[in-house]
JSON list of C-alpha atoms in Angstrom, two decimals:
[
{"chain": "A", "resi": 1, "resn": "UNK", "atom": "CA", "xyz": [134.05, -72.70, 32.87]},
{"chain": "A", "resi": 2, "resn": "UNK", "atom": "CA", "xyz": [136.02, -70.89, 35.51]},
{"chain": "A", "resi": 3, "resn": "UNK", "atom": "CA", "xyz": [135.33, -71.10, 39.18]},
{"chain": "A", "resi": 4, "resn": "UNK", "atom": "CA", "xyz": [134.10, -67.48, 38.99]},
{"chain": "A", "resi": 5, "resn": "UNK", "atom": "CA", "xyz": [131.31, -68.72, 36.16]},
{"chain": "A", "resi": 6, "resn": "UNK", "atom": "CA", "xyz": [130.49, -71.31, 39.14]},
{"chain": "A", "resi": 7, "resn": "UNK", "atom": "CA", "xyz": [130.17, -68.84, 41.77]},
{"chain": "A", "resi": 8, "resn": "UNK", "atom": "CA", "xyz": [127.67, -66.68, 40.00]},
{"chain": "A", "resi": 9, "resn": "UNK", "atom": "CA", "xyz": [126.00, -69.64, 38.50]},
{"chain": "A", "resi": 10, "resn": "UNK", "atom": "CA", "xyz": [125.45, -71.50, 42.29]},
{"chain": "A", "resi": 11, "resn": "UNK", "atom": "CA", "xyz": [124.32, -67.48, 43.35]},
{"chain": "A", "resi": 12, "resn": "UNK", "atom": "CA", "xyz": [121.88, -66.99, 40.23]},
{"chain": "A", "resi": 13, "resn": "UNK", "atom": "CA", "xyz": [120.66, -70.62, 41.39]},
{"chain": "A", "resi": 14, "resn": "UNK", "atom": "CA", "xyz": [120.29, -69.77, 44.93]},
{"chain": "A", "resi": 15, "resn": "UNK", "atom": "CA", "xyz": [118.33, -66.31, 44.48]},
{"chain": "A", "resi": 16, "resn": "UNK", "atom": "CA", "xyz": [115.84, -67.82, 41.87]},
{"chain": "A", "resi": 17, "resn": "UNK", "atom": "CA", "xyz": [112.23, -67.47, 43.63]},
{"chain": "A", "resi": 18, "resn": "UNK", "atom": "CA", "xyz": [112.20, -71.40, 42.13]},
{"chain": "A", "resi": 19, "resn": "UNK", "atom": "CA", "xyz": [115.07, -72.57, 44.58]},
{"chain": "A", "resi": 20, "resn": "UNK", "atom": "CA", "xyz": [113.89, -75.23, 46.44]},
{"chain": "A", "resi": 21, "resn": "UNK", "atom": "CA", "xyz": [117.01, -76.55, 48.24]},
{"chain": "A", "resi": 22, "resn": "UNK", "atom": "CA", "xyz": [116.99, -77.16, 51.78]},
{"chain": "A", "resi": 23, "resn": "UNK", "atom": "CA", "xyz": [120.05, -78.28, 52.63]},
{"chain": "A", "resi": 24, "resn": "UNK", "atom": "CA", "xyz": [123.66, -77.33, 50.76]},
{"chain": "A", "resi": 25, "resn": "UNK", "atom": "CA", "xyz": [127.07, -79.63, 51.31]},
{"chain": "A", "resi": 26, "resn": "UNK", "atom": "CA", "xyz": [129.30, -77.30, 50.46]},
{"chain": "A", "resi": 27, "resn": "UNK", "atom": "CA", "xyz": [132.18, -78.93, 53.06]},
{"chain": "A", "resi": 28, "resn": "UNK", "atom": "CA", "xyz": [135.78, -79.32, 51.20]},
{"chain": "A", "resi": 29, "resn": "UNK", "atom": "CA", "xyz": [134.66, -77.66, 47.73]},
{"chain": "A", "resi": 30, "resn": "UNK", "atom": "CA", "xyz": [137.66, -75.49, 47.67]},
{"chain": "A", "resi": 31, "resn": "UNK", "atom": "CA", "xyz": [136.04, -72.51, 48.25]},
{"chain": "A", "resi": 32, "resn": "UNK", "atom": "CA", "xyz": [137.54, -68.79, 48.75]},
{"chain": "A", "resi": 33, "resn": "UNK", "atom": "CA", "xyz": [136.24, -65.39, 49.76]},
{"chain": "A", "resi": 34, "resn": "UNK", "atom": "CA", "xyz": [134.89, -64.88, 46.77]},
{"chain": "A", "resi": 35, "resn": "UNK", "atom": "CA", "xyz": [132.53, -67.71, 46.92]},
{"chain": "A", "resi": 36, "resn": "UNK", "atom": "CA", "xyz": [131.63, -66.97, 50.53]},
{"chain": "A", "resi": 37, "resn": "UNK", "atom": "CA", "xyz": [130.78, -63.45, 49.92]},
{"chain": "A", "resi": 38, "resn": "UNK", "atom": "CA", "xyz": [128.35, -64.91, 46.71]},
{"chain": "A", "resi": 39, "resn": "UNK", "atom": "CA", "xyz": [126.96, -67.06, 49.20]},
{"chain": "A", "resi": 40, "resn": "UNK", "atom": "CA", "xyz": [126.28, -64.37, 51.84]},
{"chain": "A", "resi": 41, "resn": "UNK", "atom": "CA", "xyz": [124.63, -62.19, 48.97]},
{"chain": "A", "resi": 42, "resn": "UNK", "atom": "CA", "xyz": [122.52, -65.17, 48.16]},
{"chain": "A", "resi": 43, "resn": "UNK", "atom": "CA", "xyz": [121.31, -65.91, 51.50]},
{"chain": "A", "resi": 44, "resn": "UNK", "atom": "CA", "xyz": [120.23, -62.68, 52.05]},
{"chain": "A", "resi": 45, "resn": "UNK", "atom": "CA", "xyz": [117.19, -63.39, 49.62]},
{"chain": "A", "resi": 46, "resn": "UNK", "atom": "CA", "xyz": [116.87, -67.06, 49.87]},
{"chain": "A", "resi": 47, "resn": "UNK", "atom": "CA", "xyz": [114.70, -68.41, 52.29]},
{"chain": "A", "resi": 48, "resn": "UNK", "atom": "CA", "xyz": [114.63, -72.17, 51.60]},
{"chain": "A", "resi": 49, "resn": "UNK", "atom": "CA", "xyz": [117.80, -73.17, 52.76]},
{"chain": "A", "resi": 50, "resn": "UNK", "atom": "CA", "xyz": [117.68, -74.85, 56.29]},
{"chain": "A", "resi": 51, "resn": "UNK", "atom": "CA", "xyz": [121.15, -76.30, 56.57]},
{"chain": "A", "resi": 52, "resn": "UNK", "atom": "CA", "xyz": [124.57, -75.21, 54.91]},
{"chain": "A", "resi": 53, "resn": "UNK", "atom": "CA", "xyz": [127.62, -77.50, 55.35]},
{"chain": "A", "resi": 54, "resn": "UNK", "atom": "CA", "xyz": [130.38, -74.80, 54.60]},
{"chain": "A", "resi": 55, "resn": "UNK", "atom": "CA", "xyz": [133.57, -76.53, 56.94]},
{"chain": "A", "resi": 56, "resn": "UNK", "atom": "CA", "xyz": [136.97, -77.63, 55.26]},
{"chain": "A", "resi": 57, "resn": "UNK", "atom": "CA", "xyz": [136.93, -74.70, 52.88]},
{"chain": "A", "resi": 58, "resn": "UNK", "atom": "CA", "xyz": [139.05, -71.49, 52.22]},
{"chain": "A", "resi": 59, "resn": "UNK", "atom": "CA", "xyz": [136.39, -68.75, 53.19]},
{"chain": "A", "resi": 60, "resn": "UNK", "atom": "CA", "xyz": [138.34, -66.14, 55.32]},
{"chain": "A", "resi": 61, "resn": "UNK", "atom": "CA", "xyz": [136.95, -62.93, 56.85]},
{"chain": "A", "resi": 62, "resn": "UNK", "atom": "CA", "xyz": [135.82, -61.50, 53.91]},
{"chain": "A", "resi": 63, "resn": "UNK", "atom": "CA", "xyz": [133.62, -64.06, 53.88]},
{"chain": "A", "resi": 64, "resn": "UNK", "atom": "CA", "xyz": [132.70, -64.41, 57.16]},
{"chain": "A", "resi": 65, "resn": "UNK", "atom": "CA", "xyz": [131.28, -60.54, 57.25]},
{"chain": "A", "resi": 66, "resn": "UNK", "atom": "CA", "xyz": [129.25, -61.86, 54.50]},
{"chain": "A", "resi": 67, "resn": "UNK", "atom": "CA", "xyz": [127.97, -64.83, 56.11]},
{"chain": "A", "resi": 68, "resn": "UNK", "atom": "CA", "xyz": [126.92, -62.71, 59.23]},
{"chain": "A", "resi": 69, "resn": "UNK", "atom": "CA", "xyz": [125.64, -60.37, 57.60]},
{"chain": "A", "resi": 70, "resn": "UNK", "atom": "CA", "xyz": [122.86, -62.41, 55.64]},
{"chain": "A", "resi": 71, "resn": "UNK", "atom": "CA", "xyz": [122.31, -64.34, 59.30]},
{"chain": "A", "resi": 72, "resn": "UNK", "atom": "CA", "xyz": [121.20, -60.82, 60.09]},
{"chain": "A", "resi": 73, "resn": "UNK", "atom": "CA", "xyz": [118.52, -60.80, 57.72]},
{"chain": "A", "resi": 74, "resn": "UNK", "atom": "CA", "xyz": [117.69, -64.70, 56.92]},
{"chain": "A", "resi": 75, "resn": "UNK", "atom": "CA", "xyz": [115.64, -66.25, 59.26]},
{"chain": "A", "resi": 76, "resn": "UNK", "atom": "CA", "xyz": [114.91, -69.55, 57.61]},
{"chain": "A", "resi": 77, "resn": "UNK", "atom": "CA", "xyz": [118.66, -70.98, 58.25]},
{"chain": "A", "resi": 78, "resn": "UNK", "atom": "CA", "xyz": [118.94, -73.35, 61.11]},
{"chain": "A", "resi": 79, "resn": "UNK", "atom": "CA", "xyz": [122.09, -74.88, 61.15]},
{"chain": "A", "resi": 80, "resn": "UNK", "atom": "CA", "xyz": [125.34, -74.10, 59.60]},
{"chain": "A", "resi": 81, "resn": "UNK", "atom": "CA", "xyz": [128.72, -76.14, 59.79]}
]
């Protein structure tokens, strides 16, 4: 599969009510804006995740506005690198 499969396949994942991951290593996986904006959307709903490892990657601004934007809304996350 493409890397755009993946990104809506990890985002599917991580909105499922049956998510139970507390802690995502995401550090050097390549990723783009694209993926960081999926992951904003994601963490907007999903309120297991503690910790998110996100350093080493591609995300740029794009991104970034995502990011904040779910930290606006999430109160469950606790740490991110």
């Amino acid at each position: 599969g493409s890397a755009k499969n993946h990104v809506e396949e990890m985002k599917a994942a991580l909105v499922s009510k049956n998510c139970r991951l507390r802690k995502m290593n995401l550090k050097g996986s390549g990723l783009d804006d694209e993926a960081g904006k999926a992951i904003g959307e994601a963490l907007k709903v999903n309120t297991s995740i503690k910790t998110i490892y996100l350093s080493e990657n591609k995300l740029g601004d794009e991104a970034g506005k995502a990011i904040g934007n779910a930290l606006k809304v999430n109160t469950s996350i606790e740490r991110i690198e």
